[in-house]
Coordinates of C-alpha atoms in Angstrom, one line a residue:
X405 CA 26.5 5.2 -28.5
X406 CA 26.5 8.1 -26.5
X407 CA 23.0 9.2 -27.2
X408 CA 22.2 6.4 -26.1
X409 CA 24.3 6.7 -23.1
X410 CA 22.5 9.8 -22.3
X411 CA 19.1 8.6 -22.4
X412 CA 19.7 6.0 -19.8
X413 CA 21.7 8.3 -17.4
X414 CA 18.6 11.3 -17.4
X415 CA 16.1 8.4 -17.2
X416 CA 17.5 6.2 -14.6
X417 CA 18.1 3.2 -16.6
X418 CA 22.1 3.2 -16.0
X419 CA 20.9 2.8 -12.4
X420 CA 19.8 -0.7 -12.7
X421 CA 20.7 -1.8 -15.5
X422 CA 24.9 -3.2 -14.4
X423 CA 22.7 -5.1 -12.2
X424 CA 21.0 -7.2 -14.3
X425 CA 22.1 -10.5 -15.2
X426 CA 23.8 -9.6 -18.8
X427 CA 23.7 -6.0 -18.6
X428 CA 21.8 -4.2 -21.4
X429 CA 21.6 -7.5 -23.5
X430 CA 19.2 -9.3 -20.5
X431 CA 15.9 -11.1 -22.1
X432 CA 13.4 -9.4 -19.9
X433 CA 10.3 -11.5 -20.7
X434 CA 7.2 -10.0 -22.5
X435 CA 6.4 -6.6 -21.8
X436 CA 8.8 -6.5 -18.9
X437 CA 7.4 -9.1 -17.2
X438 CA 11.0 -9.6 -14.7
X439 CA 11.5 -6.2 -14.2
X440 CA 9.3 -4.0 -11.6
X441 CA 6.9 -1.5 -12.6
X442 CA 9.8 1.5 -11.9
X443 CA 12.0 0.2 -13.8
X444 CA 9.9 -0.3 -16.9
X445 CA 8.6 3.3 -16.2
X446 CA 12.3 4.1 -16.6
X447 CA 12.7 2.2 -19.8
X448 CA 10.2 3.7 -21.3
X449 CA 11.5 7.6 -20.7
X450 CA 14.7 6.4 -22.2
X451 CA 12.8 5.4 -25.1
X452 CA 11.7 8.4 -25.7
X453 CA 14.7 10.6 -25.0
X454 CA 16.8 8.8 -27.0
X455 CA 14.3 9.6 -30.2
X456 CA 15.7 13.7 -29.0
X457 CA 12.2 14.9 -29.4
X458 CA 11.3 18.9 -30.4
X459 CA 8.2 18.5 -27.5
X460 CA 8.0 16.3 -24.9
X461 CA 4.8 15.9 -22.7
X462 CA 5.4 13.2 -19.9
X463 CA 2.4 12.2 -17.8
X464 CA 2.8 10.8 -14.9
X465 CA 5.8 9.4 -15.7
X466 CA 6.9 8.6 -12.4
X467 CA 4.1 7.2 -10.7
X468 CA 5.9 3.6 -10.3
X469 CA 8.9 4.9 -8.6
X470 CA 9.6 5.5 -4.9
X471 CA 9.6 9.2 -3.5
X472 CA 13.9 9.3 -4.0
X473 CA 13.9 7.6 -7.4
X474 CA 11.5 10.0 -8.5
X475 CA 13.4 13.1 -7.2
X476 CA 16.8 11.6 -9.0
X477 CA 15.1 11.1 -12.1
X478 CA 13.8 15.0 -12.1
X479 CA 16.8 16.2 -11.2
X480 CA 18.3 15.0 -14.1
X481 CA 15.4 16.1 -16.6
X482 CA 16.1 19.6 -15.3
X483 CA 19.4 19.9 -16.9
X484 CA 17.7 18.9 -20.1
X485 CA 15.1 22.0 -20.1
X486 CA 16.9 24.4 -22.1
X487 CA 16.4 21.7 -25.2
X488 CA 12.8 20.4 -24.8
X489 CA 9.9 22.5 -24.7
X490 CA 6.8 21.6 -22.8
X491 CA 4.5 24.6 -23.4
X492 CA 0.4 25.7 -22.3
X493 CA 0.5 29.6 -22.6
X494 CA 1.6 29.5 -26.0
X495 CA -2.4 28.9 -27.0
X496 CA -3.6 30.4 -23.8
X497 CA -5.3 26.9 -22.7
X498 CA -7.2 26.0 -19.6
X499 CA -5.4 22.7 -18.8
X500 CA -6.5 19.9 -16.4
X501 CA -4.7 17.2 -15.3
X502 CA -5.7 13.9 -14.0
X503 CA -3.8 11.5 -12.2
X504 CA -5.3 8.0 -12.0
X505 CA -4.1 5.5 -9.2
X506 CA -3.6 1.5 -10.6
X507 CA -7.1 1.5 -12.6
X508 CA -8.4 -1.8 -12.8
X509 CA -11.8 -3.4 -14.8
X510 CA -12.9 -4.8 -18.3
X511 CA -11.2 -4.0 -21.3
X512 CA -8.1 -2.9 -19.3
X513 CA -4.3 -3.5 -19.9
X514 CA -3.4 -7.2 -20.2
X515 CA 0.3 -6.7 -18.9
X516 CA -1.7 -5.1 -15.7
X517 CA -0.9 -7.2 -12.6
X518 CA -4.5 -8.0 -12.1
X519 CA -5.5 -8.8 -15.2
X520 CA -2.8 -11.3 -15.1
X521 CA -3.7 -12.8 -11.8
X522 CA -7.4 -13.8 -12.8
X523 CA -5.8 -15.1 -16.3
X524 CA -3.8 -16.9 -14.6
X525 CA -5.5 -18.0 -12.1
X526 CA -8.4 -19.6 -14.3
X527 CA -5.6 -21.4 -16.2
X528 CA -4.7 -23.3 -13.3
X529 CA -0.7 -21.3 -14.1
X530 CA 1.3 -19.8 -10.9
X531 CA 1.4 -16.5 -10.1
X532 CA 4.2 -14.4 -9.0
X533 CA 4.3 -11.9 -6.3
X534 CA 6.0 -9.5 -4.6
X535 CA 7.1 -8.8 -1.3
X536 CA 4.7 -11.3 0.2
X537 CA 2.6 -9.4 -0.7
X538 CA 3.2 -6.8 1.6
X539 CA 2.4 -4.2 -0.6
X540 CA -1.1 -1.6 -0.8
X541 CA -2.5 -0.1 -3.7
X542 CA -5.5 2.6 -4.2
X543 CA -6.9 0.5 -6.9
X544 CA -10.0 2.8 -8.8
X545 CA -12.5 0.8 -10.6
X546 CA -13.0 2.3 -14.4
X547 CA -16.4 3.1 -13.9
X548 CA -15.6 5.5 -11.1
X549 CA -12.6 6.8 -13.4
X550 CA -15.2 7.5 -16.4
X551 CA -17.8 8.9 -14.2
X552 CA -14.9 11.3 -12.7
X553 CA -14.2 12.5 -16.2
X554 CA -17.9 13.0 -17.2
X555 CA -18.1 15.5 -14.1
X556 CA -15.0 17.0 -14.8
X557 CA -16.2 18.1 -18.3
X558 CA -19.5 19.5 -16.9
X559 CA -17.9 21.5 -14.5
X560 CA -14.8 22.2 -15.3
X561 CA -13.0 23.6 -11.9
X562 CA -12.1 27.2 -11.4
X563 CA -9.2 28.8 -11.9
X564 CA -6.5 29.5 -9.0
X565 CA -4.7 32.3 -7.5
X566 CA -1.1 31.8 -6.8
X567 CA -0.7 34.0 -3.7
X568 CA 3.0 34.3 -4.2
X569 CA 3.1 35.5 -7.5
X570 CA -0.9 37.0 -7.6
X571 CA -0.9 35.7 -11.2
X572 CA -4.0 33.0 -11.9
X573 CA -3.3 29.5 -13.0
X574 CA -5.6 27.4 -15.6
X575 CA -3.8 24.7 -14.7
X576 CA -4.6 22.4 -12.2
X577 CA -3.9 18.4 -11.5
X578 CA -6.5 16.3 -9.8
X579 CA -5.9 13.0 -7.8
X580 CA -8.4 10.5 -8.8
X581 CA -8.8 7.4 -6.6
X582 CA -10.8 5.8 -3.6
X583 CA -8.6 6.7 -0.8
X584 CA -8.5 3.5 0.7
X585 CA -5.3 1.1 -0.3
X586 CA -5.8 -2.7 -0.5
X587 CA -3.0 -5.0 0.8
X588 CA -2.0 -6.5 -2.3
X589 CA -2.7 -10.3 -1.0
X590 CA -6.1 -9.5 0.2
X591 CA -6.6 -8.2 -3.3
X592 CA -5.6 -11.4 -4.9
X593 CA -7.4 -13.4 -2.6
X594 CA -10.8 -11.4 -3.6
X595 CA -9.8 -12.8 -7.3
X596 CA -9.3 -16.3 -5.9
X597 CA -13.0 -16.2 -4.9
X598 CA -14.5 -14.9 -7.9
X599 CA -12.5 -17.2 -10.1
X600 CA -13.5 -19.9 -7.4
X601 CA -10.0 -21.2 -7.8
X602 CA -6.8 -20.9 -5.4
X603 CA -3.6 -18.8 -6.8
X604 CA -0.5 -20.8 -7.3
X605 CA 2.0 -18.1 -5.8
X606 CA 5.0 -17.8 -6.2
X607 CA 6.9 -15.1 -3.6
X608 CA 9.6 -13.1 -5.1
X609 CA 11.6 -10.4 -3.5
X610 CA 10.6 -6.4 -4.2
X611 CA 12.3 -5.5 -6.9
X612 CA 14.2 -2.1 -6.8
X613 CA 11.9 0.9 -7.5
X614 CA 8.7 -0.5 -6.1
X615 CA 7.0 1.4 -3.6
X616 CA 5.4 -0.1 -0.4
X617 CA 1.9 1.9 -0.4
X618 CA 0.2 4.4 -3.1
X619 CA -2.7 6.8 -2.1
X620 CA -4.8 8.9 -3.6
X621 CA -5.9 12.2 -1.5
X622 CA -8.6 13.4 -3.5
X623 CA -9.6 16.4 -1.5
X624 CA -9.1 19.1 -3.7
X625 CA -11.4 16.8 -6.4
X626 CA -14.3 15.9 -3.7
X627 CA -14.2 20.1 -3.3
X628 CA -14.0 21.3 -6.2
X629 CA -16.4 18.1 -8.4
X630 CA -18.3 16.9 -5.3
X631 CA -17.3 13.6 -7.0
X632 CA -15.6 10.8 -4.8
X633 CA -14.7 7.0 -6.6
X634 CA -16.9 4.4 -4.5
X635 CA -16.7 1.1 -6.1
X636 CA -15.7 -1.4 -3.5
X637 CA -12.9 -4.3 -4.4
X638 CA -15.4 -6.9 -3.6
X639 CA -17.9 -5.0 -6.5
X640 CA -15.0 -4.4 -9.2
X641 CA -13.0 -7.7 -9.5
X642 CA -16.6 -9.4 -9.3
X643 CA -17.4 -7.2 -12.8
X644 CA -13.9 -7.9 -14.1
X645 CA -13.9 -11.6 -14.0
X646 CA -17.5 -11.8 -15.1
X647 CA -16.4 -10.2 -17.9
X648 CA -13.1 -11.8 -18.6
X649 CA -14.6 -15.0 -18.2
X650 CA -17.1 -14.0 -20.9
X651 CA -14.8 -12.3 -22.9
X652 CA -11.7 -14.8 -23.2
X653 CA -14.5 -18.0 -23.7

């Protein structure tokens, strides 16, 4: 019991979880589907603690949260660094990091909110949303997230003085996304016309942990690749539900 006490507190699950409906024994639908995309974020960390692993690599663990839920939830993993070892110099490697913002296209997640919109959608079955709708995302088209990858492994970036220290990093972390955030209801709308079928919405509240607006500044890519993502919404979700429609026949 208390391990498992402890993984919730250093993930952020006790947070939420009184608040639920039965506590810790609430039915949460398939993959999550009633909680927000924080909270399953959180969830999942304190699925993982509670297994106590030797090494623990997280990426982009946080990237559901707001801005103070993801300083918390730090916080807290800082008291647990003297017992889990994250480690790059041991092997002396050259380490690059990409961070992807809400990639959408074929073949991608099917718990993905888009991906259930246009299934959904074509099935004539309502959809919920958040927030009116109220919300922006830098959605990235997977072609532009492959093509980003394939450069990056061409020309792998330099190296980069820490001017504080004068030591040189290997490591470095890239932003990878079009820099331009869609209102979430003008995304869903661009489904409704490639479907050719109106969404059955149903508004819900934001749930606790959702952000407002994601965005990608991808400077430091653009420089360093001369890469920038340039698939327009209108272009991807026409190639997504071309090819979920011929997919799910």
């Amino acid at each position: 019991k208390k391990k498992l006490e402890n993984a919730m507190f250093y993930s952020g699950v006790s947070e939420f979880i009184d608040q639920l409906e039965k506590g810790s024994n609430t039915t949460v639908g398939e993959r999550g589907s009633s909680l927000s995309g924080g909270q399953i974020q959180r969830i999942a960390l304190a699925r993982v603690l509670y297994q106590d692993p030797d090494v623990l690599i997280l990426d982009e663990f946080t990237n559901s949260l707001d801005p103070e839920s993801e300083n918390h939830i730090l916080e807290k993993l800082e008291l647990l660094k003297e017992g889990i070892i994250v480690n790059n110099e041991l092997y002396n490697l050259n380490c690059i990091g990409l961070r992807f913002f809400t990639v959408y296209g074929p073949f991608g997640r099917p718990d993905m909110a888009y991906y259930k919109f246009t299934k959904n959608i074509l099935a004539d079955k309502p959809i919920e949303v958040y927030n009116k709708g109220e919300m922006y995302r830098d959605f990235t088209y997977i072609d532009d997230i492959i093509e980003s990858i394939k450069r990056i492994l061409d020309k792998p970036p330099s190296t980069q003085k820490n001017v504080l220290s004068n030591s040189v990093s290997k490591h470095r972390v890239f932003n990878i996304g079009n820099s331009s955030p869609v209102k979430l209801i003008n995304f869903i709308k661009t489904i409704e016309k490639y479907c050719d079928k109106k969404a059955k919405i149903k508004f819900r509240n934001i749930q606790p942990g959702d952000v407002l607006k994601t965005y990608a500044d991808t400077k430091d890519f653009v420089k360093e690749i001369g890469y920038k993502p340039k698939t327009s919404i209108d272009e991807g979700i026409s190639e997504f539900v071309n090819w979920f429609k011929e997919y799910h026949k």
